[in-house]
Each structure stands twice: as structure tokens, then as C-alpha cells.
XYZ file of C-alpha atoms in Angstrom:
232
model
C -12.082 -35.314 -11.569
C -9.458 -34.557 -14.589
C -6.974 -32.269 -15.122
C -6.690 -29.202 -15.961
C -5.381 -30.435 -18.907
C -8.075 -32.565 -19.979
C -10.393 -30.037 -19.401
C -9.167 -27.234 -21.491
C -8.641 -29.792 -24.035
C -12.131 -30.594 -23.915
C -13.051 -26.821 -24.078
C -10.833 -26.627 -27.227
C -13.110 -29.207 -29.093
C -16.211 -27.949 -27.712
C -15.517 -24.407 -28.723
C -14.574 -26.038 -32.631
C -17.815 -27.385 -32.404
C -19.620 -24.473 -31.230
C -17.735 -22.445 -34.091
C -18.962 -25.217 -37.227
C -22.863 -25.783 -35.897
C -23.285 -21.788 -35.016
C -21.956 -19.708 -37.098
C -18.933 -18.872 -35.180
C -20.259 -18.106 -31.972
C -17.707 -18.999 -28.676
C -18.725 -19.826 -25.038
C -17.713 -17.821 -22.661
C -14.649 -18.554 -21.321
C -14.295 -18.490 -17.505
C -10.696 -19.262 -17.075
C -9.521 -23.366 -15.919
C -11.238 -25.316 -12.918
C -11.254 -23.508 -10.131
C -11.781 -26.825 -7.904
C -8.550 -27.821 -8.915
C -6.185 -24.653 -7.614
C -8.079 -24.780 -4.698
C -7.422 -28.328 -3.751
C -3.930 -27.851 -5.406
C -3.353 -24.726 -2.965
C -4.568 -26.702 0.100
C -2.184 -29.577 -0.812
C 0.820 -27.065 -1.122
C -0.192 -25.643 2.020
C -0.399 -28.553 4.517
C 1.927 -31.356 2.850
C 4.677 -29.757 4.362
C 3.442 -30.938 7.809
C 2.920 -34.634 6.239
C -0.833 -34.680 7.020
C -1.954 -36.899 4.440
C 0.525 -39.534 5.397
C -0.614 -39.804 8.836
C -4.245 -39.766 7.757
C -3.660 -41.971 5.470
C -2.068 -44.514 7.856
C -4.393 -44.620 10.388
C -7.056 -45.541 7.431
C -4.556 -48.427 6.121
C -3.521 -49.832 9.593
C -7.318 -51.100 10.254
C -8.291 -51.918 6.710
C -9.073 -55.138 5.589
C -6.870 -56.355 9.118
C -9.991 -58.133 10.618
C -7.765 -59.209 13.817
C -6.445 -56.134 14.337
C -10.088 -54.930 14.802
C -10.874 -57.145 16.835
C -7.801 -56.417 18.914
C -8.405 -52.831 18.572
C -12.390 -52.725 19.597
C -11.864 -55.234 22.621
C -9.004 -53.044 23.756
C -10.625 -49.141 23.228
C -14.560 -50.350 23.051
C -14.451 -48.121 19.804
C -15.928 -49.554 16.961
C -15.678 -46.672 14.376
C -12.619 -46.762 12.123
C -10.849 -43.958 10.117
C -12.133 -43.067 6.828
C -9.852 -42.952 3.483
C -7.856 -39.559 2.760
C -8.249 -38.534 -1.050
C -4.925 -37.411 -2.152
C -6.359 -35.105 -4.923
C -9.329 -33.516 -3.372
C -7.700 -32.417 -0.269
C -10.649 -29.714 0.676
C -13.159 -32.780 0.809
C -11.578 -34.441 3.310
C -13.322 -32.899 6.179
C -15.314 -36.441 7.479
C -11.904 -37.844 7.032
C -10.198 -35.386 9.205
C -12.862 -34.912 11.667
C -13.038 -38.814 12.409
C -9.252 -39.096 13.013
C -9.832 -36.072 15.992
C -12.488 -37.850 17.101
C -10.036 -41.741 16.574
C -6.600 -40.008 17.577
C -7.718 -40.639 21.809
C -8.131 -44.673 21.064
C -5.305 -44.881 18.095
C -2.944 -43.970 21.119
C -4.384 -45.941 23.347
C -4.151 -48.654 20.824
C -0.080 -48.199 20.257
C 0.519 -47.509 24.136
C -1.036 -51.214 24.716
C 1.238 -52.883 21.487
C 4.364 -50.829 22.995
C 3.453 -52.694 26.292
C 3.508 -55.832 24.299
C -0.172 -56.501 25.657
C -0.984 -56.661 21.575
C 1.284 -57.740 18.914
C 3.054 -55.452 16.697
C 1.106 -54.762 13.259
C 5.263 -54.062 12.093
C 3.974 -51.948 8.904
C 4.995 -49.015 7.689
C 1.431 -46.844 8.645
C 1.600 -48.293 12.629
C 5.816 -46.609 12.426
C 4.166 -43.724 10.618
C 1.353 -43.224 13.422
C 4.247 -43.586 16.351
C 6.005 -40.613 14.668
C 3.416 -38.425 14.085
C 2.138 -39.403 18.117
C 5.508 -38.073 19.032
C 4.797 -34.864 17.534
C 3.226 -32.449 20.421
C 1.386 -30.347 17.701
C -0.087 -33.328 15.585
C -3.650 -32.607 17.056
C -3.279 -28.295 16.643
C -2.266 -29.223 12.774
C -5.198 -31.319 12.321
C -7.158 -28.926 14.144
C -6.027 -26.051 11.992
C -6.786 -28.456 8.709
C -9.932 -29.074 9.771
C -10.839 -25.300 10.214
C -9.582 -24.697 6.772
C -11.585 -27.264 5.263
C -14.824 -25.932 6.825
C -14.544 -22.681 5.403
C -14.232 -23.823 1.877
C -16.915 -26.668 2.276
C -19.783 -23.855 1.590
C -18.295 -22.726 -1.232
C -17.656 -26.013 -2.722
C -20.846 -27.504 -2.517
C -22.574 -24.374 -3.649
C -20.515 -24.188 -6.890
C -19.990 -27.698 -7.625
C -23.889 -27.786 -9.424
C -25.146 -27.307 -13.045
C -27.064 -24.416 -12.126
C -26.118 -21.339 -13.554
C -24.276 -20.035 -10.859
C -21.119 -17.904 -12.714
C -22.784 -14.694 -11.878
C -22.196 -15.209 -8.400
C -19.236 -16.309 -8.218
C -16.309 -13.165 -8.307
C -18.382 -11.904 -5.278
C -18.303 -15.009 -3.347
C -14.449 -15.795 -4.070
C -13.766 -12.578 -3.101
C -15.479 -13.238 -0.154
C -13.972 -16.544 0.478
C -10.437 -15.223 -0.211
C -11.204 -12.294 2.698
C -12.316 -14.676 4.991
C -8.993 -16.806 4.409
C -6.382 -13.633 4.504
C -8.554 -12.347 7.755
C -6.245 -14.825 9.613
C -3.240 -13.322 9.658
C -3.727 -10.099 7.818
C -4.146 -7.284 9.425
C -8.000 -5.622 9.284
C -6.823 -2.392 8.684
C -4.615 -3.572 5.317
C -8.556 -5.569 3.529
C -10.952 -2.585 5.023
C -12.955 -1.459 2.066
C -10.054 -3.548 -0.447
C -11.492 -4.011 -4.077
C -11.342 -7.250 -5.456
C -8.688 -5.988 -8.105
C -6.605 -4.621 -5.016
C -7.296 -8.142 -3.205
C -5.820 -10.155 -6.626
C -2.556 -7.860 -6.093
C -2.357 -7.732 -2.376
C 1.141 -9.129 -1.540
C 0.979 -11.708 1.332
C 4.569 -12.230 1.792
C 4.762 -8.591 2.666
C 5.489 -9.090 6.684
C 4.358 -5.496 7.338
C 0.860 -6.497 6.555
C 0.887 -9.374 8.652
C -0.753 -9.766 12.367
C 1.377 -10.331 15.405
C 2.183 -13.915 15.484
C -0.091 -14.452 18.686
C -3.025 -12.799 16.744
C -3.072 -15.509 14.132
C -6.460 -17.131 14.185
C -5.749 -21.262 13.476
C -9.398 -21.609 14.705
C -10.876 -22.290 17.901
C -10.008 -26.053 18.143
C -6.139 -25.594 17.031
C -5.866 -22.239 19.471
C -7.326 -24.247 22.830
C -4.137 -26.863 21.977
C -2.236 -24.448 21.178
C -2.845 -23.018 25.215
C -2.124 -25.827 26.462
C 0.879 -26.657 25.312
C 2.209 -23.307 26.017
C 0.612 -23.427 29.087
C -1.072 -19.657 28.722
């Protein structure tokens, strides 16, 4: 996937062409790839809770480490292995995220048995990464709360990612998408009956608009943790 840069590059020549072969006549212009902020704005979101690090370690500590497979699947009878975290398309990482929940029980079971010196020490930098982040009493909630992000954008991804015309669709679906997102912690009364003009202004770091903290809907996975740990 390039960059934005590449791309309106690429529109720059295209629209030259367009202008010598036709007479003048421009495509429409629909502003830069949208993929991009969204990923981009997903990244800036949850990178300051390090998730792609630990994702990306528990991928690297069992790749291409045939004994530490073996070690690994005679120890937790798992035989499944995390999948690789894609650093630039961070809304497509949903298998990813979903295998390390459904990993995270036998990765610990894994690092209990090593710190019990019943298996060796892997000593790299993604097993000291994975003891940190097992440390951390909300690890599973944030990956929990990642993975419910991911699975509301996953719709609109696939749906627009197609060369079917599909642009005259799309302001009603993004406004629909971006509703969906600020439903979370903004309150109903502040989006009932908002335009989409009024959505592209609404102010989000405006606290007055925001939901009581306990209101905040992280999904149902990240919430049940959540209850747990607080014990209500």
C-alpha cells in the first residue's frame, strides 16, 4: 500500500494525462486515501499502550524457533501459533489480535514453566517484552478493546476496498461509521439528529459532551475484564 504521497503524485500525472488525450477534462477528485488516516488514526490511538510490540513479540518468540515449539506444544498441548502484526495496516489486524486472546492462556503458561526453570530461557528481547506486558493487569481489556475497534471498521473496509463504483455511497456510510465510533463515549443526546457537516465540526475534546467514565462502552469482551478486576 503507498503513501499518501505516492498516490497524489500518481493522481498528478494521471490528471496531466487526462488533460492532453481529452480535451481538458479532470477526474473527480475525492480527496487522499482514506485507508491510510484510518489505519494512521488507529495507530495514534493504541501505540500509546505498546500493543504492537507485544503482538509483535509473541509472533517473533515462536518463529522459525523449531525447539521452542516443540517445548511450547509438549508443555500447553497447543499447536496454533500467533500470527504476524502489520505495522502499517493496523485495522487489518483483527486474525492477529483475535489469535493472541485466544494464545495469551498458554503464552503464560509457557513463561510460568521457563520462570520455574522447567524450560530454558529463550533470553530475547520479545520473551522480556511478553513478561512485561503479562505484568500488566489490563493487557487482556486493551486487547479486548483493540479487537472491538477493529471489528467495527472491518465492514467498512472490505466493502470499500473494491473497484466497483462505490463513491456514491460512501459520505453516508463514513458518517455512519464515525457515529458508531463517537457513540462510545459521547453522549446520545449531543449526535441525535447531528448532520454530517455538524459531525465534521463536533469537538471531541469538549468534556461536557462526554459520557460518565463508567458509561464508556470498550465492548463487551474489554467491559467483562474490566468487572473483574474491579471486582463490580
Amino acid at each position: 500500500m503507498d503513501g499518501p504521497n505516492v498516490n497524489w503524485k500518481f493522481l498528478e500525472l494521471l490528471q496531466q494525462e487526462h488533460r492532453e488525450q481529452f480535451g481538458g477534462t479532470q477526474l473527480i477528485v475525492v480527496g487522499s486515501c482514506g485507508l491510510h488516516t484510518l489505519h494512521n488514526a488507529c495507530k495514534h490511538g493504541f501505540s500509546i499502550w505498546k500493543l504492537e510490540k507485544v503482538l509483535r513479540a509473541l509472533h517473533i518468540l515462536f518463529h522459525n524457533a523449531p525447539a521452542r515449539r516443540e517445548d511450547f506444544t509438549a508443555l500447553t498441548k497447543c499447536t496454533k501459533f500467533p500470527l504476524p502484526f502489520c505495522g502499517n495496516r493496523w485495522l487489518e489486524n483483527l486474525p492477529v489480535v483475535e489469535r493472541a486472546l485466544e494464545f495469551w492462556p498458554s503464552v503464560t503458561m509457557y513463561m510460568d514453566a521457563v520462570r520455574k526453570k522447567k524450560l530454558p530461557n529463550p533470553g530475547t528481547t520479545s520473551y522480556d517484552t511478553l513478561e512485561v506486558a503479562e505484568k500488566d493487569p489490563l493487557i487482556l481489556a486493551k486487547l479486548h478493546f483493540y479487537m472491538a475497534i477493529t471489528r467495527t471498521f472491518s465492514p467498512f473496509l472490505t466493502f470499500y476496498q473494491t473497484d466497483v463504483l462505490v463513491i456514491p455511497f460512501l459520505a453516508k456510510d463514513l458518517a455512519e461509521l464515525m457515529k458508531s465510533m463517537l457513540r462510545r463515549f459521547v453522549k446520545k443526546e449531543v449526535l441525535k439528529d447531528i448532520s454530517s457537516l455538524q459531525l465534521v465540526r463536533l469537538d471531541v475534546s469538549d468534556k461536557q459532551s462526554w459520557v460518565n467514565l463508567k458509561e464508556v462502552n470498550m465492548g463487551l469482551g474489554a467491559e467483562s475484564l474490566l468487572k473483574v478486576f474491579f471486582h463490580l
